[in-house]
Amino acid sequence: MATLKERLQSNPRLKQFILRLIFRSKPYSARVRWYVWLILIFPKYFKRGISWSARLDLVPFHRFKLGRYSRIEQGVVVNNGMGDVILHDEVHTGIGCVIIGPVTLHKHVGLSQYVRILGMHHGIDPDLPHHYQPSTKAPVILEEDAFVGTGTVIMGKKNGEPLVLGKYCRIGANSVVMSDIPPYSVAVGNPARVVRTWNFSSGKWEKA
């Protein structure tokens, strides 16, 4: 039997009908209707670890997972309209973060305040208003123990391949990340570039 996601992908009219039921009236609104929040989101997701002021714009045909001891702080926005949002165990998202799937945060990942992770891109057709531009998936993956500084923006790759921040990498505040960052490295700037790497032999951070 076909899954809901498969049925929606194969039936555009059904998909549009479901989207109108879930989201507010304007076709470009990403905020779910009040009854969807009250019936589907609040009972299932607002539990220990999620702030009452967090905004969860969640649809049933993509996954949202919050692992054990993970925390979603005040004012965080999570949207899985374009793809799955997976937060594994002991992930912390700081105040005011925005996470738009597809995004995967592995164990012990930390986001400081006001980090933006965008797993999608909008088109730039000059004949279309911005809210009618087509959207494409651009998956973002943060491996174990990665940490992202305040105000950083992480944007998925335009070619649709996953953008990966490696294990135990560190991203400086207010950076803009648009390409892979290797494990055990420190990256800063716009666009972010690696400035330090961990030398396992010496046990020290060294200039890249």
Short mmCIF file of C-alpha atoms in Angstrom, two decimals:
data_model
loop_
_atom_site.label_atom_id
_atom_site.label_comp_id
_atom_site.label_asym_id
_atom_site.label_seq_id
_atom_site.Cartn_x
_atom_site.Cartn_y
_atom_site.Cartn_z
CA MET A 1 0.00 0.00 0.00
CA ALA A 2 1.35 3.40 -1.00
CA THR A 3 2.41 5.73 1.79
CA LEU A 4 0.81 9.15 2.22
CA LYS A 5 3.96 10.79 0.85
CA GLU A 6 3.92 8.60 -2.29
CA ARG A 7 0.22 9.28 -2.88
CA LEU A 8 0.74 13.02 -2.57
CA GLN A 9 3.71 13.00 -4.94
CA SER A 10 1.72 11.09 -7.57
CA ASN A 11 -1.46 13.15 -7.24
CA PRO A 12 -0.89 16.94 -7.52
CA ARG A 13 -4.57 17.77 -6.91
CA LEU A 14 -4.65 15.76 -3.70
CA LYS A 15 -1.39 17.37 -2.62
CA GLN A 16 -2.76 20.88 -3.15
CA PHE A 17 -5.93 19.99 -1.24
CA ILE A 18 -3.94 18.66 1.73
CA LEU A 19 -1.64 21.69 1.71
CA ARG A 20 -4.65 24.03 1.81
CA LEU A 21 -5.94 22.13 4.83
CA ILE A 22 -2.60 22.34 6.64
CA PHE A 23 -1.34 25.83 5.83
CA ARG A 24 -2.90 29.26 6.01
CA SER A 25 -4.90 30.55 3.06
CA LYS A 26 -2.19 32.29 1.04
CA PRO A 27 -0.33 29.81 -1.19
CA TYR A 28 3.06 31.02 0.00
CA SER A 29 2.35 30.80 3.74
CA ALA A 30 4.56 28.37 5.65
CA ARG A 31 2.65 28.64 8.93
CA VAL A 32 0.21 25.86 9.79
CA ARG A 33 -3.44 26.55 10.60
CA TRP A 34 -4.44 26.78 14.25
CA TYR A 35 -6.38 23.51 14.28
CA VAL A 36 -3.42 21.59 12.82
CA TRP A 37 -1.24 22.98 15.60
CA LEU A 38 -3.84 22.18 18.27
CA ILE A 39 -4.78 18.66 17.12
CA LEU A 40 -1.63 17.26 15.52
CA ILE A 41 1.41 19.21 16.73
CA PHE A 42 0.72 20.25 20.32
CA PRO A 43 -0.21 16.80 21.74
CA LYS A 44 2.62 14.98 19.98
CA TYR A 45 5.59 17.34 20.12
CA PHE A 46 5.14 19.85 22.92
CA LYS A 47 6.75 17.85 25.64
CA ARG A 48 9.79 18.13 27.82
CA GLY A 49 12.60 19.73 25.84
CA ILE A 50 10.53 22.03 23.60
CA SER A 51 9.86 25.61 24.66
CA TRP A 52 6.24 26.77 24.58
CA SER A 53 7.27 29.70 22.40
CA ALA A 54 8.87 27.49 19.73
CA ARG A 55 7.11 27.49 16.36
CA LEU A 56 6.73 24.05 14.77
CA ASP A 57 5.48 24.19 11.18
CA LEU A 58 5.23 20.45 10.62
CA VAL A 59 3.55 18.40 7.90
CA PRO A 60 2.64 14.69 8.15
CA PHE A 61 4.40 13.62 4.96
CA HIS A 62 7.92 14.48 6.21
CA ARG A 63 9.55 13.38 9.45
CA PHE A 64 10.32 15.39 12.55
CA LYS A 65 12.34 13.65 15.25
CA LEU A 66 13.55 15.01 18.58
CA GLY A 67 16.02 12.70 20.29
CA ARG A 68 16.49 12.03 23.99
CA TYR A 69 17.61 15.00 26.10
CA SER A 70 17.52 17.31 23.09
CA ARG A 71 16.35 20.87 23.60
CA ILE A 72 14.49 23.40 21.43
CA GLU A 73 14.71 26.82 23.05
CA GLN A 74 12.49 29.91 22.97
CA GLY A 75 11.56 31.38 19.60
CA VAL A 76 13.01 28.53 17.54
CA VAL A 77 11.28 27.85 14.19
CA VAL A 78 11.27 24.32 12.77
CA ASN A 79 9.80 23.65 9.32
CA ASN A 80 9.74 20.25 7.62
CA GLY A 81 7.66 21.28 4.61
CA MET A 82 10.53 20.62 2.19
CA GLY A 83 12.10 17.64 3.95
CA ASP A 84 12.76 15.74 7.16
CA VAL A 85 14.11 17.51 10.24
CA ILE A 86 15.99 15.04 12.44
CA LEU A 87 17.52 16.03 15.77
CA HIS A 88 19.33 13.12 17.36
CA ASP A 89 20.09 12.70 21.07
CA GLU A 90 21.42 15.57 23.18
CA VAL A 91 21.11 18.25 20.50
CA HIS A 92 20.71 21.85 21.69
CA THR A 93 19.22 24.65 19.59
CA GLY A 94 19.67 28.15 21.02
CA ILE A 95 17.12 30.94 21.27
CA GLY A 96 15.76 32.19 17.93
CA CYS A 97 17.22 29.53 15.64
CA VAL A 98 15.52 28.66 12.32
CA ILE A 99 15.74 25.13 10.91
CA ILE A 100 14.18 24.41 7.51
CA GLY A 101 14.49 20.81 6.33
CA PRO A 102 15.85 18.63 5.05
CA VAL A 103 18.26 18.96 7.99
CA THR A 104 19.91 16.32 10.18
CA LEU A 105 21.67 17.21 13.44
CA HIS A 106 23.59 14.28 14.89
CA LYS A 107 24.32 13.56 18.54
CA HIS A 108 25.68 16.39 20.73
CA VAL A 109 25.36 19.06 18.02
CA GLY A 110 25.06 22.56 19.46
CA LEU A 111 23.54 25.66 17.86
CA SER A 112 24.10 29.00 19.55
CA GLN A 113 21.50 31.77 19.37
CA TYR A 114 19.91 32.88 16.07
CA VAL A 115 21.55 30.27 13.84
CA ARG A 116 19.80 29.71 10.48
CA ILE A 117 20.00 26.33 8.75
CA LEU A 118 18.30 26.31 5.36
CA GLY A 119 17.89 22.98 3.60
CA MET A 120 16.37 24.54 0.49
CA HIS A 121 16.80 27.17 -2.22
CA HIS A 122 14.34 29.46 -3.99
CA GLY A 123 14.35 30.09 -7.71
CA ILE A 124 15.26 33.51 -9.11
CA ASP A 125 12.97 33.75 -12.15
CA PRO A 126 12.51 37.53 -12.74
CA ASP A 127 9.02 36.90 -14.15
CA LEU A 128 7.71 35.47 -10.87
CA PRO A 129 7.09 37.12 -7.48
CA HIS A 130 9.42 35.72 -4.83
CA HIS A 131 6.64 33.81 -3.06
CA TYR A 132 5.80 31.93 -6.28
CA GLN A 133 9.38 30.92 -7.04
CA PRO A 134 9.99 27.15 -7.21
CA SER A 135 11.85 25.64 -4.27
CA THR A 136 14.48 22.91 -4.42
CA LYS A 137 15.85 20.69 -1.67
CA ALA A 138 19.40 21.25 -0.42
CA PRO A 139 20.03 18.85 2.50
CA VAL A 140 22.24 19.92 5.41
CA ILE A 141 23.94 17.45 7.78
CA LEU A 142 25.81 18.31 10.98
CA GLU A 143 27.85 15.38 12.25
CA GLU A 144 28.44 14.52 15.91
CA ASP A 145 29.67 17.24 18.27
CA ALA A 146 29.64 20.02 15.66
CA PHE A 147 29.05 23.48 17.16
CA VAL A 148 27.77 26.58 15.35
CA GLY A 149 28.31 30.11 16.67
CA THR A 150 25.74 32.87 17.12
CA GLY A 151 24.15 34.39 14.02
CA THR A 152 25.62 31.90 11.55
CA VAL A 153 23.76 31.05 8.34
CA ILE A 154 24.16 27.57 6.83
CA MET A 155 22.80 27.22 3.29
CA GLY A 156 22.53 23.92 1.44
CA LYS A 157 24.28 23.43 -1.89
CA LYS A 158 22.50 24.62 -5.02
CA ASN A 159 23.27 21.35 -6.82
CA GLY A 160 21.15 19.47 -4.29
CA GLU A 161 23.99 17.40 -2.84
CA PRO A 162 24.18 17.26 0.98
CA LEU A 163 26.21 19.96 2.69
CA VAL A 164 28.11 18.32 5.55
CA LEU A 165 29.71 19.89 8.62
CA GLY A 166 32.12 17.26 9.89
CA LYS A 167 32.49 15.80 13.34
CA TYR A 168 33.65 18.25 16.04
CA CYS A 169 33.98 21.18 13.63
CA ARG A 170 33.54 24.67 15.07
CA ILE A 171 31.90 27.53 13.15
CA GLY A 172 32.63 31.09 14.30
CA ALA A 173 29.87 33.60 15.03
CA ASN A 174 28.14 35.34 12.10
CA SER A 175 29.70 33.07 9.49
CA VAL A 176 27.99 32.06 6.23
CA VAL A 177 28.51 28.39 5.40
CA MET A 178 27.88 27.31 1.81
CA SER A 179 30.26 24.36 1.43
CA ASP A 180 31.42 21.29 3.36
CA ILE A 181 33.54 21.82 6.48
CA PRO A 182 35.92 18.95 7.33
CA PRO A 183 35.92 17.20 10.72
CA TYR A 184 37.99 18.64 13.59
CA SER A 185 38.37 22.07 12.04
CA VAL A 186 37.49 25.68 12.85
CA ALA A 187 35.87 27.80 10.13
CA VAL A 188 34.92 31.49 10.14
CA GLY A 189 33.87 34.25 7.76
CA ASN A 190 31.62 34.92 4.76
CA PRO A 191 31.94 32.56 3.05
CA ALA A 192 33.25 30.39 5.87
CA ARG A 193 36.78 29.06 5.40
CA VAL A 194 38.87 26.76 7.55
CA VAL A 195 41.41 28.60 9.73
CA ARG A 196 42.37 25.86 12.22
CA THR A 197 42.63 22.07 12.16
CA TRP A 198 43.23 19.62 14.98
CA ASN A 199 46.56 17.78 14.90
CA PHE A 200 46.03 14.41 16.55
CA SER A 201 49.77 13.79 16.81
CA SER A 202 50.57 16.99 18.71
CA GLY A 203 47.19 17.31 20.41
CA LYS A 204 46.93 20.97 19.35
CA TRP A 205 44.94 23.22 17.04
CA GLU A 206 47.11 24.40 14.15
CA LYS A 207 46.70 27.05 11.46
CA ALA A 208 45.22 25.69 8.25
#
